[in-house]
Amino acid sequence: MTTHLSPGAKEATVGELAERSGVAPSALRFYEREGLISSRRTSGNQRRYSRDTLRRVAFIRTSQRLGIPLATIRDVLRLLPEDRTPTREDWARISECWRADLDQRIRTLERLRDNLADCIGCGCLSLDRCALSNPWDELAAHGPGPRRLLED
């Protein structure tokens, strides 16, 4: 059975939030311990999450899929207001924090996609093309790793 939060629901239990977000209750408790999300406690000590926590959890999961560390996600989420539901403008403001990083990641992924079958400057010199593109591993002077993928 799929749980749907009613449009008028202001809060969700950990089970409702887990089912609606697709994130295990243990992960939600971990996010809370790490300061990524927060809840209030009922008189019976049960967690209640505000409805906007769904968006925060979606933001966390998507960010993690992009390889962004939890500490960085936490720092950005701290820029959101705690005394009210974040607005579109709030989300737009924090998205600007990562624009340059995401643009760089996109460029790196495009280089990986376009050049993986060619010499990437890793120093292996195992492809015929490496002898032409990186003779005697000249790119080692620019630093370790696959220089053609890492450098702009």
Coordinates of C-alpha atoms in Angstrom, one line a residue:
M1 CA 0.0 0.0 0.0
T2 CA 1.4 3.4 -1.0
T3 CA 1.1 6.2 1.5
H4 CA 0.0 9.5 0.2
L5 CA 0.1 12.5 2.4
S6 CA -3.1 14.4 2.3
P7 CA -2.8 17.8 0.7
G8 CA -3.8 19.4 4.1
A9 CA -1.2 17.4 6.1
K10 CA 1.3 19.7 7.7
E11 CA 3.4 16.9 9.2
A12 CA 4.5 13.3 8.4
T13 CA 5.6 10.4 10.6
V14 CA 8.9 8.8 9.9
G15 CA 7.1 5.9 8.1
E16 CA 5.0 8.3 6.0
L17 CA 8.1 10.4 5.1
A18 CA 10.1 7.2 4.3
E19 CA 7.4 5.8 2.0
R20 CA 6.7 9.0 0.2
S21 CA 10.3 10.0 -0.3
G22 CA 11.6 6.4 -1.0
V23 CA 14.2 6.8 1.7
A24 CA 14.5 4.2 4.5
P25 CA 13.6 5.3 8.0
S26 CA 17.1 4.5 9.1
A27 CA 18.5 7.0 6.5
L28 CA 16.0 9.6 7.6
R29 CA 17.2 9.2 11.2
F30 CA 20.8 9.4 10.0
Y31 CA 20.1 12.6 8.1
E32 CA 18.6 14.0 11.2
R33 CA 21.6 13.1 13.3
E34 CA 23.8 14.7 10.7
G35 CA 21.8 18.0 10.9
L36 CA 20.4 17.7 7.3
I37 CA 16.8 17.5 8.4
S38 CA 14.9 18.1 11.6
S39 CA 11.8 16.9 13.4
R40 CA 9.8 17.7 16.4
R41 CA 8.9 15.1 19.0
T42 CA 5.3 14.3 20.2
S43 CA 4.5 13.7 23.8
G44 CA 5.1 10.0 23.1
N45 CA 8.6 10.8 21.7
Q46 CA 7.6 10.1 18.1
R47 CA 9.2 12.0 15.3
R48 CA 7.1 14.4 13.2
Y49 CA 8.5 16.0 10.1
S50 CA 7.2 19.1 8.5
R51 CA 5.9 18.5 5.0
D52 CA 8.7 20.6 3.4
T53 CA 11.1 18.0 4.7
L54 CA 10.1 15.9 1.6
R55 CA 11.8 18.5 -0.6
R56 CA 14.9 18.6 1.6
V57 CA 15.2 14.8 1.4
A58 CA 14.8 14.8 -2.4
F59 CA 17.5 17.5 -2.6
I60 CA 19.8 15.5 -0.4
R61 CA 19.3 12.3 -2.4
T62 CA 19.8 14.0 -5.7
S63 CA 22.9 15.8 -4.4
Q64 CA 24.3 12.5 -3.2
R65 CA 23.8 10.9 -6.6
L66 CA 25.8 13.8 -8.1
G67 CA 28.7 12.9 -5.7
I68 CA 28.3 15.9 -3.5
P69 CA 29.5 15.2 0.1
L70 CA 27.1 15.3 2.9
A71 CA 29.1 18.0 4.7
T72 CA 28.7 20.3 1.6
I73 CA 25.0 19.5 1.4
R74 CA 24.6 20.3 5.1
D75 CA 26.4 23.7 4.6
V76 CA 24.0 24.6 1.8
L77 CA 20.9 23.5 3.6
R78 CA 21.9 25.7 6.5
L79 CA 21.3 28.7 4.2
L80 CA 17.5 27.8 4.1
P81 CA 15.2 29.5 6.7
E82 CA 14.3 27.4 9.7
D83 CA 11.4 29.5 10.8
R84 CA 9.3 28.9 7.7
T85 CA 8.9 26.8 4.6
P86 CA 11.5 27.6 2.0
T87 CA 10.2 29.5 -1.0
R88 CA 11.1 29.1 -4.6
E89 CA 13.5 32.1 -4.2
D90 CA 15.2 30.4 -1.2
W91 CA 15.8 27.2 -3.3
A92 CA 17.0 29.3 -6.3
R93 CA 19.5 31.1 -4.0
I94 CA 21.0 27.9 -2.7
S95 CA 21.1 26.4 -6.1
E96 CA 23.5 29.2 -7.2
C97 CA 26.0 27.9 -4.6
W98 CA 26.6 24.8 -6.7
R99 CA 26.3 26.2 -10.2
A100 CA 30.0 26.5 -10.9
D101 CA 30.7 23.1 -9.3
L102 CA 28.0 21.4 -11.4
D103 CA 29.2 23.1 -14.6
Q104 CA 32.7 21.8 -13.9
R105 CA 31.3 18.3 -13.3
I106 CA 29.4 18.4 -16.6
R107 CA 32.5 19.5 -18.5
T108 CA 34.5 16.6 -16.9
L109 CA 31.8 14.1 -17.7
E110 CA 31.6 15.3 -21.3
R111 CA 35.4 15.0 -21.6
L112 CA 35.2 11.5 -20.2
R113 CA 32.4 10.5 -22.6
D114 CA 34.2 12.0 -25.6
N115 CA 37.8 10.9 -24.8
L116 CA 37.7 7.6 -22.9
A117 CA 38.6 5.6 -26.0
D118 CA 41.5 7.9 -26.7
C119 CA 44.6 9.0 -24.8
I120 CA 43.5 10.6 -21.5
G121 CA 47.0 11.5 -20.3
C122 CA 47.1 8.9 -17.5
G123 CA 50.7 7.8 -18.2
C124 CA 49.9 4.2 -19.2
L125 CA 51.1 4.7 -22.8
S126 CA 49.2 1.5 -23.6
L127 CA 47.3 2.8 -26.6
D128 CA 48.9 3.5 -30.0
R129 CA 47.5 7.0 -29.8
C130 CA 49.3 7.7 -26.5
A131 CA 52.6 7.7 -28.3
L132 CA 51.4 10.6 -30.4
S133 CA 49.3 12.5 -27.9
N134 CA 51.5 12.1 -24.8
P135 CA 54.9 10.8 -25.9
W136 CA 57.2 9.8 -23.0
D137 CA 54.3 10.7 -20.7
E138 CA 55.0 14.4 -21.1
L139 CA 51.7 15.2 -19.3
A140 CA 53.1 13.9 -16.0
A141 CA 54.7 17.3 -15.7
H142 CA 51.2 18.8 -15.2
G143 CA 50.4 16.5 -12.2
P144 CA 49.1 13.0 -11.4
G145 CA 46.1 11.3 -12.9
P146 CA 44.4 11.5 -16.3
R147 CA 45.4 15.1 -17.2
R148 CA 43.3 15.4 -20.3
L149 CA 40.2 14.6 -18.3
L150 CA 41.1 16.7 -15.3
E151 CA 42.3 19.9 -16.9
D152 CA 40.1 22.5 -18.5

